[in-house]
CSV table of N, CA, C and O in Angstrom, one decimal:
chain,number,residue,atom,x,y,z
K,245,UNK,N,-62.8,9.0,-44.6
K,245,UNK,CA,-62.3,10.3,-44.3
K,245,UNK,C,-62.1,10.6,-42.8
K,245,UNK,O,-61.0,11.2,-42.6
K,246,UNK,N,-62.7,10.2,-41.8
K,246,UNK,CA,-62.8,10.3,-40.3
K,246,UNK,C,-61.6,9.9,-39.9
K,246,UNK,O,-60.8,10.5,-39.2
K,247,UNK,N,-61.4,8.4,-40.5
K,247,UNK,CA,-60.1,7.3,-40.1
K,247,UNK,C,-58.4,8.4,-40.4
K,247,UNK,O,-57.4,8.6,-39.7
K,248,UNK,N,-58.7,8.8,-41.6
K,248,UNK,CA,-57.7,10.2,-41.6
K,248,UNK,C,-57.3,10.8,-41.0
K,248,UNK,O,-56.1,10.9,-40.7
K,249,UNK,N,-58.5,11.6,-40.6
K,249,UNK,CA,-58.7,12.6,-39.4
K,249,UNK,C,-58.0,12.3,-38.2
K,249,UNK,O,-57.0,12.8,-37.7
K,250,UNK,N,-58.9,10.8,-37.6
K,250,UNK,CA,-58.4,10.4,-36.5
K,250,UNK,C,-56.7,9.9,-36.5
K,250,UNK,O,-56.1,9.8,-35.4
K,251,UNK,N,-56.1,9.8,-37.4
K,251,UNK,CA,-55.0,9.2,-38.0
K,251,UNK,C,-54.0,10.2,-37.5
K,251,UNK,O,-53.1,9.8,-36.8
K,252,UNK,N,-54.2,12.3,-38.1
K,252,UNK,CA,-53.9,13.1,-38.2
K,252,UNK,C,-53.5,13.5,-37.0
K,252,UNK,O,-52.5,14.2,-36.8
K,253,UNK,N,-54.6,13.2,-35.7
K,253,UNK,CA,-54.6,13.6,-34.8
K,253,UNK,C,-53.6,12.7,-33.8
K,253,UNK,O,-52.9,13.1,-32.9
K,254,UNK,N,-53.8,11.6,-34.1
K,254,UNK,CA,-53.2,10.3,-33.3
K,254,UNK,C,-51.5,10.9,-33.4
K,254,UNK,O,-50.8,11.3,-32.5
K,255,UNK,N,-51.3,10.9,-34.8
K,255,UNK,CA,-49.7,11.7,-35.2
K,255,UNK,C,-49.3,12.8,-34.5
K,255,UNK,O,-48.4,12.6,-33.7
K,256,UNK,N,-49.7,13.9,-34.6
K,256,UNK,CA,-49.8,15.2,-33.4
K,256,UNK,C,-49.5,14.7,-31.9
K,256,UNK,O,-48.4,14.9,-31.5
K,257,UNK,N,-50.4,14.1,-31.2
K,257,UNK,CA,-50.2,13.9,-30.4
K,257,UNK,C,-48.8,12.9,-29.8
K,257,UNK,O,-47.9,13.2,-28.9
K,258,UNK,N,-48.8,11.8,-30.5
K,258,UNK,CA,-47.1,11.0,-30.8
K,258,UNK,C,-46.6,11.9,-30.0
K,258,UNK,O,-46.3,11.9,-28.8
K,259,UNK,N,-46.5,13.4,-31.8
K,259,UNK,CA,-45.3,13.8,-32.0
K,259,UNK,C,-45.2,15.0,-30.8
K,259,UNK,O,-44.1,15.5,-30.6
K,260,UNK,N,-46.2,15.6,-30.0
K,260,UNK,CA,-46.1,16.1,-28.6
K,260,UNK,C,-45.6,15.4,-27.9
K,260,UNK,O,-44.6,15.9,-27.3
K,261,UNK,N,-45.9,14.0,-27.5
K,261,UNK,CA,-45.5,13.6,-26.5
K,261,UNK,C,-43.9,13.5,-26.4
K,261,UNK,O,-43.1,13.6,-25.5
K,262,UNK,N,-43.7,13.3,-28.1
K,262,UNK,CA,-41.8,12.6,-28.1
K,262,UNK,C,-41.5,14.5,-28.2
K,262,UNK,O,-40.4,14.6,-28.7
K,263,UNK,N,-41.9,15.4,-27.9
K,263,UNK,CA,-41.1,16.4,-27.8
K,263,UNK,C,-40.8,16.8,-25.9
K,263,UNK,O,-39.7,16.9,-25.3
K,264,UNK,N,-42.1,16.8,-25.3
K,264,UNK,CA,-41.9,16.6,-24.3
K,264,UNK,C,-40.9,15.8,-23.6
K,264,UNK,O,-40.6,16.2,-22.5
K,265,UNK,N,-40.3,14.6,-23.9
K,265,UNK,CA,-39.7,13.4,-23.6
K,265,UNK,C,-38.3,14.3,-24.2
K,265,UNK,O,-37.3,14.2,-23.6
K,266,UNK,N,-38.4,14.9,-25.0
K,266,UNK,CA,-36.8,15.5,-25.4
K,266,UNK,C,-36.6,16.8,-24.6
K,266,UNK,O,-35.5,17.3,-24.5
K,267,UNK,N,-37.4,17.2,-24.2
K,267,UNK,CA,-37.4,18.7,-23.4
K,267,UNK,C,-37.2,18.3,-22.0
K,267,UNK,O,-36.7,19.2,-21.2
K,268,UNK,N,-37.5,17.3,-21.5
K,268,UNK,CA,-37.2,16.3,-20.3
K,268,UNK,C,-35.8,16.2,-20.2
K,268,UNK,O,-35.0,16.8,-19.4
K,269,UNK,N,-35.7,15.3,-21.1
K,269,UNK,CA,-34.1,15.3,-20.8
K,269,UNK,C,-33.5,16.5,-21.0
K,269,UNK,O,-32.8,16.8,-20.0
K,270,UNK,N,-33.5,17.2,-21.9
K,270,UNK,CA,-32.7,18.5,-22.1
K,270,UNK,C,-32.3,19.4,-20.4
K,270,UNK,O,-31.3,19.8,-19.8
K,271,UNK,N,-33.5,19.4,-20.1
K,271,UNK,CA,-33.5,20.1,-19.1
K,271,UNK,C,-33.1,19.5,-17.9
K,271,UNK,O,-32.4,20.2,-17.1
K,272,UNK,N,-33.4,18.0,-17.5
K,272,UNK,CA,-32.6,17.3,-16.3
K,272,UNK,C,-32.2,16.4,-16.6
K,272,UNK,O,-32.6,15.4,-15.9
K,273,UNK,N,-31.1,16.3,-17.9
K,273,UNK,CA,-29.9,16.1,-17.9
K,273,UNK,C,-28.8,16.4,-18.7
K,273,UNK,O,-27.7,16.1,-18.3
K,274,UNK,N,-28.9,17.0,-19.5
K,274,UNK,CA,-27.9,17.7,-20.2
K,274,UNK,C,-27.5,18.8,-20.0
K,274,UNK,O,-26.4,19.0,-20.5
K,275,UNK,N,-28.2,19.7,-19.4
K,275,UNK,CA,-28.0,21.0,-19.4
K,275,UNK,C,-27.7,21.2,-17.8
K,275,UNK,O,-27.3,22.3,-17.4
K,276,UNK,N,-27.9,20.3,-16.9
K,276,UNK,CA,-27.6,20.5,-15.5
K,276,UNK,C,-26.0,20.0,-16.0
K,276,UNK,O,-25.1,20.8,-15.9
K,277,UNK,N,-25.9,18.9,-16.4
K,277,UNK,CA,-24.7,18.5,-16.8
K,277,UNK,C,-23.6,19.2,-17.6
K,277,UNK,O,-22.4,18.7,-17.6
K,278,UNK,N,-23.9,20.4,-18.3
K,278,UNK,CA,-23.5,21.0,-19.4
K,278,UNK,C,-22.8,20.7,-20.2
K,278,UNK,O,-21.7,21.1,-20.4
K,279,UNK,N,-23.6,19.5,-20.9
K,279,UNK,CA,-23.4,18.9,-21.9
K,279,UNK,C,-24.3,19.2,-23.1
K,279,UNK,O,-25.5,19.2,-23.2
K,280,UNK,N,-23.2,19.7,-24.4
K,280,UNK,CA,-23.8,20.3,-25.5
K,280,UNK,C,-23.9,19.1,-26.5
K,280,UNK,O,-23.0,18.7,-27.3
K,281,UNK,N,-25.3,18.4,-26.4
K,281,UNK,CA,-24.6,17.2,-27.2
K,281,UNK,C,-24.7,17.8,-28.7
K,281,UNK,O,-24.3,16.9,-29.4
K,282,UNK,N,-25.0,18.7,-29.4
K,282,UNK,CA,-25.2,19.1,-30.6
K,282,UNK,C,-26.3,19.8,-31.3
K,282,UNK,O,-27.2,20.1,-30.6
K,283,UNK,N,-26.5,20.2,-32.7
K,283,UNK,CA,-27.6,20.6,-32.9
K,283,UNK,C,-28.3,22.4,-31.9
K,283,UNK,O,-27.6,23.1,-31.1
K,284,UNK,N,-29.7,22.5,-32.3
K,284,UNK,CA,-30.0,23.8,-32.0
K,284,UNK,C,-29.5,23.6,-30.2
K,284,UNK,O,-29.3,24.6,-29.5
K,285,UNK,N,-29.5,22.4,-29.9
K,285,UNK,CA,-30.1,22.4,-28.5
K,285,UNK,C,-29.0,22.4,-27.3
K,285,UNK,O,-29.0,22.6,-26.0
K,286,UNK,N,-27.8,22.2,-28.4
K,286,UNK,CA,-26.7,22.0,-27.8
K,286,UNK,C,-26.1,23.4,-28.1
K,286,UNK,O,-25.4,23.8,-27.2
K,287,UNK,N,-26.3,24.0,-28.9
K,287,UNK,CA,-26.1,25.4,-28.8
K,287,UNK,C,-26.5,26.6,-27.9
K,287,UNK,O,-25.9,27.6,-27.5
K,288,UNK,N,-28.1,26.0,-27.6
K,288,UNK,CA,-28.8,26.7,-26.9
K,288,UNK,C,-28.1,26.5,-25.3
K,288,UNK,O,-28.2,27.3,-24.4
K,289,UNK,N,-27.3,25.1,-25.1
K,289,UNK,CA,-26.8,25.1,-23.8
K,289,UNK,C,-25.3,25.9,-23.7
K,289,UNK,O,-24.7,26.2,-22.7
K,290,UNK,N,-25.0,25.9,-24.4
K,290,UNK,CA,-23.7,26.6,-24.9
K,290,UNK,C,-23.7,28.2,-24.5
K,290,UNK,O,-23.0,28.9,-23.9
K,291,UNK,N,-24.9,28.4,-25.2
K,291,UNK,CA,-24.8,30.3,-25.2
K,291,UNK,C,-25.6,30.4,-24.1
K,291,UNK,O,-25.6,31.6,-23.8
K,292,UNK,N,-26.5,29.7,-23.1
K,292,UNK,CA,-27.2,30.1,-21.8
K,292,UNK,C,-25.9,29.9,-20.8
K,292,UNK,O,-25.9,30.5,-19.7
K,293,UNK,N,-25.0,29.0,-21.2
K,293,UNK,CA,-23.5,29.1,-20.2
K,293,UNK,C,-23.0,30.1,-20.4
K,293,UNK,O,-22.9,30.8,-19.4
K,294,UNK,N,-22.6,30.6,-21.2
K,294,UNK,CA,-21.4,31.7,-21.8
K,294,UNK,C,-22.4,32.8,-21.5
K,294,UNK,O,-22.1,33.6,-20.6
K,295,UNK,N,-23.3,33.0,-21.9
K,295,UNK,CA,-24.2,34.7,-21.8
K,295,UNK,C,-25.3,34.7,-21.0
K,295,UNK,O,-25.4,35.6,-20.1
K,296,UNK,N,-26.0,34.0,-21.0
K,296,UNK,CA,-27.0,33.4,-19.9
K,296,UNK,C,-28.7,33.7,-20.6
K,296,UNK,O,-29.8,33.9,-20.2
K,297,UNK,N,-28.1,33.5,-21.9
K,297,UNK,CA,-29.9,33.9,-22.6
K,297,UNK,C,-30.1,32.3,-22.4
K,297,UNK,O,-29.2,31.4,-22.2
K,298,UNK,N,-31.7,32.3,-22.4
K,298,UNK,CA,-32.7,31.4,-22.3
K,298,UNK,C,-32.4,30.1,-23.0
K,298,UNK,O,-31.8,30.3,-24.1
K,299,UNK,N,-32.5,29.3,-22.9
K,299,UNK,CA,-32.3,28.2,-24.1
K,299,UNK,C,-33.7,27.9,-24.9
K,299,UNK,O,-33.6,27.5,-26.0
K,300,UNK,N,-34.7,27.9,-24.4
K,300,UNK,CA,-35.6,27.8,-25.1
K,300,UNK,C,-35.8,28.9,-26.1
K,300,UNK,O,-36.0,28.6,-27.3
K,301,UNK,N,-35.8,30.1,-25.9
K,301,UNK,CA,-35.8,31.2,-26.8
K,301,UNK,C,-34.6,30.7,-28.1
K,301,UNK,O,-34.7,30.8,-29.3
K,302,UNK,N,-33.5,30.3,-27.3
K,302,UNK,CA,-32.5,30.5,-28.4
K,302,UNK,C,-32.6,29.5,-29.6
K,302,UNK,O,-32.2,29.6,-30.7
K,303,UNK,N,-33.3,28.0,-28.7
K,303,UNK,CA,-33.7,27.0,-29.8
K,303,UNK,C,-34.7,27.3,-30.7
K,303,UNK,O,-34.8,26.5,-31.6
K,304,UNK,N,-35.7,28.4,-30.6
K,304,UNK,CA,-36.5,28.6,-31.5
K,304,UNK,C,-36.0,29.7,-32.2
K,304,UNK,O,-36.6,30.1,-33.2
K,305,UNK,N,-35.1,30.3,-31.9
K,305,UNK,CA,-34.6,31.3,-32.9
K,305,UNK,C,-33.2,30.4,-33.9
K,305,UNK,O,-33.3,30.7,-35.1
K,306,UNK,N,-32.5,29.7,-33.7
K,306,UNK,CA,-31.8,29.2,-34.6
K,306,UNK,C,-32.7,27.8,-34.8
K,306,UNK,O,-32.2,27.0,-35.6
K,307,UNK,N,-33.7,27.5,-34.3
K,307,UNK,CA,-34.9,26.5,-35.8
K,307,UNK,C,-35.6,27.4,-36.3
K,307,UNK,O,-36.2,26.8,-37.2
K,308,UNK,N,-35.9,28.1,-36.3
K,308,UNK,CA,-36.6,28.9,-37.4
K,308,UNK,C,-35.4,30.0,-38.1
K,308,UNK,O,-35.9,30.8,-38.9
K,309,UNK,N,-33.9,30.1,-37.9
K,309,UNK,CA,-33.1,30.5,-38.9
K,309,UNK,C,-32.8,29.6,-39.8
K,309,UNK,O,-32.4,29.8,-40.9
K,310,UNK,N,-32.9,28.0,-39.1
K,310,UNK,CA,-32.9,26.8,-40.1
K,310,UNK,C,-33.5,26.6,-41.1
K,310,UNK,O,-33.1,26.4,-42.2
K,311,UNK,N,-35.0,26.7,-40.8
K,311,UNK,CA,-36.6,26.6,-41.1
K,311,UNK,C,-36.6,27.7,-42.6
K,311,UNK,O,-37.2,27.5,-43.6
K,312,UNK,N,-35.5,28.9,-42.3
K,312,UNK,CA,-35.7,30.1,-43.8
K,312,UNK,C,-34.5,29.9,-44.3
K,312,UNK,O,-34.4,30.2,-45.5
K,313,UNK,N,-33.6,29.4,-44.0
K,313,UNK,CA,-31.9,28.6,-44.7
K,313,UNK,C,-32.7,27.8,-45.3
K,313,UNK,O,-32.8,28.0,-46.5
K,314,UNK,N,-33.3,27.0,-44.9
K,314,UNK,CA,-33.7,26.1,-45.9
K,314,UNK,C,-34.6,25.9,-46.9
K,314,UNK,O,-34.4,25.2,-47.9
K,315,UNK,N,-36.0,27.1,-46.3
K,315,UNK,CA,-36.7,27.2,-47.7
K,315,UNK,C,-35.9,28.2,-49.0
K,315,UNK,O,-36.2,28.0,-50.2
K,316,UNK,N,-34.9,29.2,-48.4
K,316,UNK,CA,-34.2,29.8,-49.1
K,316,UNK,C,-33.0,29.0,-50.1
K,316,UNK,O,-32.5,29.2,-51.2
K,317,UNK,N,-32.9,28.3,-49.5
K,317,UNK,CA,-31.2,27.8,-50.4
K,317,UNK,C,-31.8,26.3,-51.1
K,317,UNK,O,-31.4,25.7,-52.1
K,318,UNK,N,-32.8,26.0,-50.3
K,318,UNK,CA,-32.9,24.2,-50.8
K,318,UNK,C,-34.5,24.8,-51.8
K,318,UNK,O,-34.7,24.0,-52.6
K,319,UNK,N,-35.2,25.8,-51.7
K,319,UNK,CA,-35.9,26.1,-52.4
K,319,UNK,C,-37.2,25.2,-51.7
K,319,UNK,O,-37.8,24.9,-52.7
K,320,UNK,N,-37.8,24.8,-50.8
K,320,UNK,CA,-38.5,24.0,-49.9
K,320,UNK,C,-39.5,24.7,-49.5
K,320,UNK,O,-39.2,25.5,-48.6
K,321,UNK,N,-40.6,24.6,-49.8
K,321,UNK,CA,-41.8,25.2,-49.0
K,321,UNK,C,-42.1,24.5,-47.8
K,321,UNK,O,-42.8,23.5,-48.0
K,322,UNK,N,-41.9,24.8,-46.4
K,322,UNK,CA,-42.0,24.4,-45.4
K,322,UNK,C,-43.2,24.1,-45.1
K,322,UNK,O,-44.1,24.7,-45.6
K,323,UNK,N,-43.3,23.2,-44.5
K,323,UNK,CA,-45.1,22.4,-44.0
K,323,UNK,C,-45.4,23.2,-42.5
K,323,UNK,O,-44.6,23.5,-41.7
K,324,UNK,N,-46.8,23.4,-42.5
K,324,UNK,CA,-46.9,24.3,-41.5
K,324,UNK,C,-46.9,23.6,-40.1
K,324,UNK,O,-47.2,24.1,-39.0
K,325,UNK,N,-46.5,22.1,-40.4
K,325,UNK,CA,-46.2,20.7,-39.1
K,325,UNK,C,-45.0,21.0,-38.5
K,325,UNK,O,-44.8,20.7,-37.4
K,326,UNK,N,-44.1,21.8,-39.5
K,326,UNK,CA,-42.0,22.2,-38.9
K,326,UNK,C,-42.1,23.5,-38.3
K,326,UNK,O,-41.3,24.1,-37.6
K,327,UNK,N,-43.2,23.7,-38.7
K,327,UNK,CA,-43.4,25.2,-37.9
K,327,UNK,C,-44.0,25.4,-37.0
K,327,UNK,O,-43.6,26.4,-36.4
K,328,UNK,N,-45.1,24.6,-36.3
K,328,UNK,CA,-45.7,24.0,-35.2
K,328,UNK,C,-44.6,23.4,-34.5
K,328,UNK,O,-44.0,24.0,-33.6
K,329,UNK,N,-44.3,22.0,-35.0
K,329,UNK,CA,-43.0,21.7,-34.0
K,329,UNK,C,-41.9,22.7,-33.7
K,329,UNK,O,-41.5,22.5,-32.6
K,330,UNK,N,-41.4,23.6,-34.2
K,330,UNK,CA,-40.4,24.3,-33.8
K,330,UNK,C,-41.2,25.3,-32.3
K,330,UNK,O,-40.9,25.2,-31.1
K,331,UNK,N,-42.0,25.9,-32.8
K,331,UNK,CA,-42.7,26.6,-31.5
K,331,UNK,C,-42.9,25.7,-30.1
K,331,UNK,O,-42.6,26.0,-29.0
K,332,UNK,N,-43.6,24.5,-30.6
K,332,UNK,CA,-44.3,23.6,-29.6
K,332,UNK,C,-42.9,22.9,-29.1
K,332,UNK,O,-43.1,22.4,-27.9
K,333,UNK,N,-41.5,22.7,-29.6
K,333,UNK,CA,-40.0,22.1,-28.9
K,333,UNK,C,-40.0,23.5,-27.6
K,333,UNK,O,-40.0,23.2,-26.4
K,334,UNK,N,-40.0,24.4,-27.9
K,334,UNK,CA,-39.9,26.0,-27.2
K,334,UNK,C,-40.7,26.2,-26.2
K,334,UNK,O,-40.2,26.9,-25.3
K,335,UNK,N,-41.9,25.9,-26.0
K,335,UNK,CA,-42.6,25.7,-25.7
K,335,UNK,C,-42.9,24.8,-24.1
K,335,UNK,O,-43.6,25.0,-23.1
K,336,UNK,N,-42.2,23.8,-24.5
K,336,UNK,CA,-42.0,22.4,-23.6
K,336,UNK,C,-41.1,22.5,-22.4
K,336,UNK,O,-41.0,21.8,-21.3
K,337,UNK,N,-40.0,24.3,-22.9
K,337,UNK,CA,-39.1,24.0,-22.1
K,337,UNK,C,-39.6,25.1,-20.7
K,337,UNK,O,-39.0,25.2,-19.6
């Protein structure tokens, strides 16, 4: 049961580090560049050009309109791991 544990935790951290490594780039180079490559994040560089809201706020508000589109329409009980990462991508920036 420990090896689990330890297993659980080993994963988490991964999955921090590869968010940080995406929040990296986002910020010094795509978005100096204003390049929308797609997705929440490319949106979020989109509407901080055109209106000048935050991008990190904006990517956590259209992933968590994803996050209820999806438990809503696909019928999905979301894992409370998509909901951690959604805050903790937000978070990074």
């Amino acid at each position: 049961m420990k090896i689990l544990k330890n297993y659980q935790a080993l994963r988490y951290i991964v999955i921090v580090m590869a968010l940080e490594i995406v929040a990296i780039s986002i910020n010094f180079f795509y978005a100096p560049a204003k390049v929308a490559a797609g997705g929440a994040t490319g949106l979020a560089i989109l509407i901080n050009e055109l209106v000048g809201f935050d991008r990190a706020a904006t990517v956590l508000i259209v992933n968590l309109i994803m996050i209820v589109l999806a438990a809503v329409f696909l019928w999905i009980v979301v894992p409370q791991r998509e909901l951690l990462l959604a805050v903790l991508f937000c978070r990074c920036y």
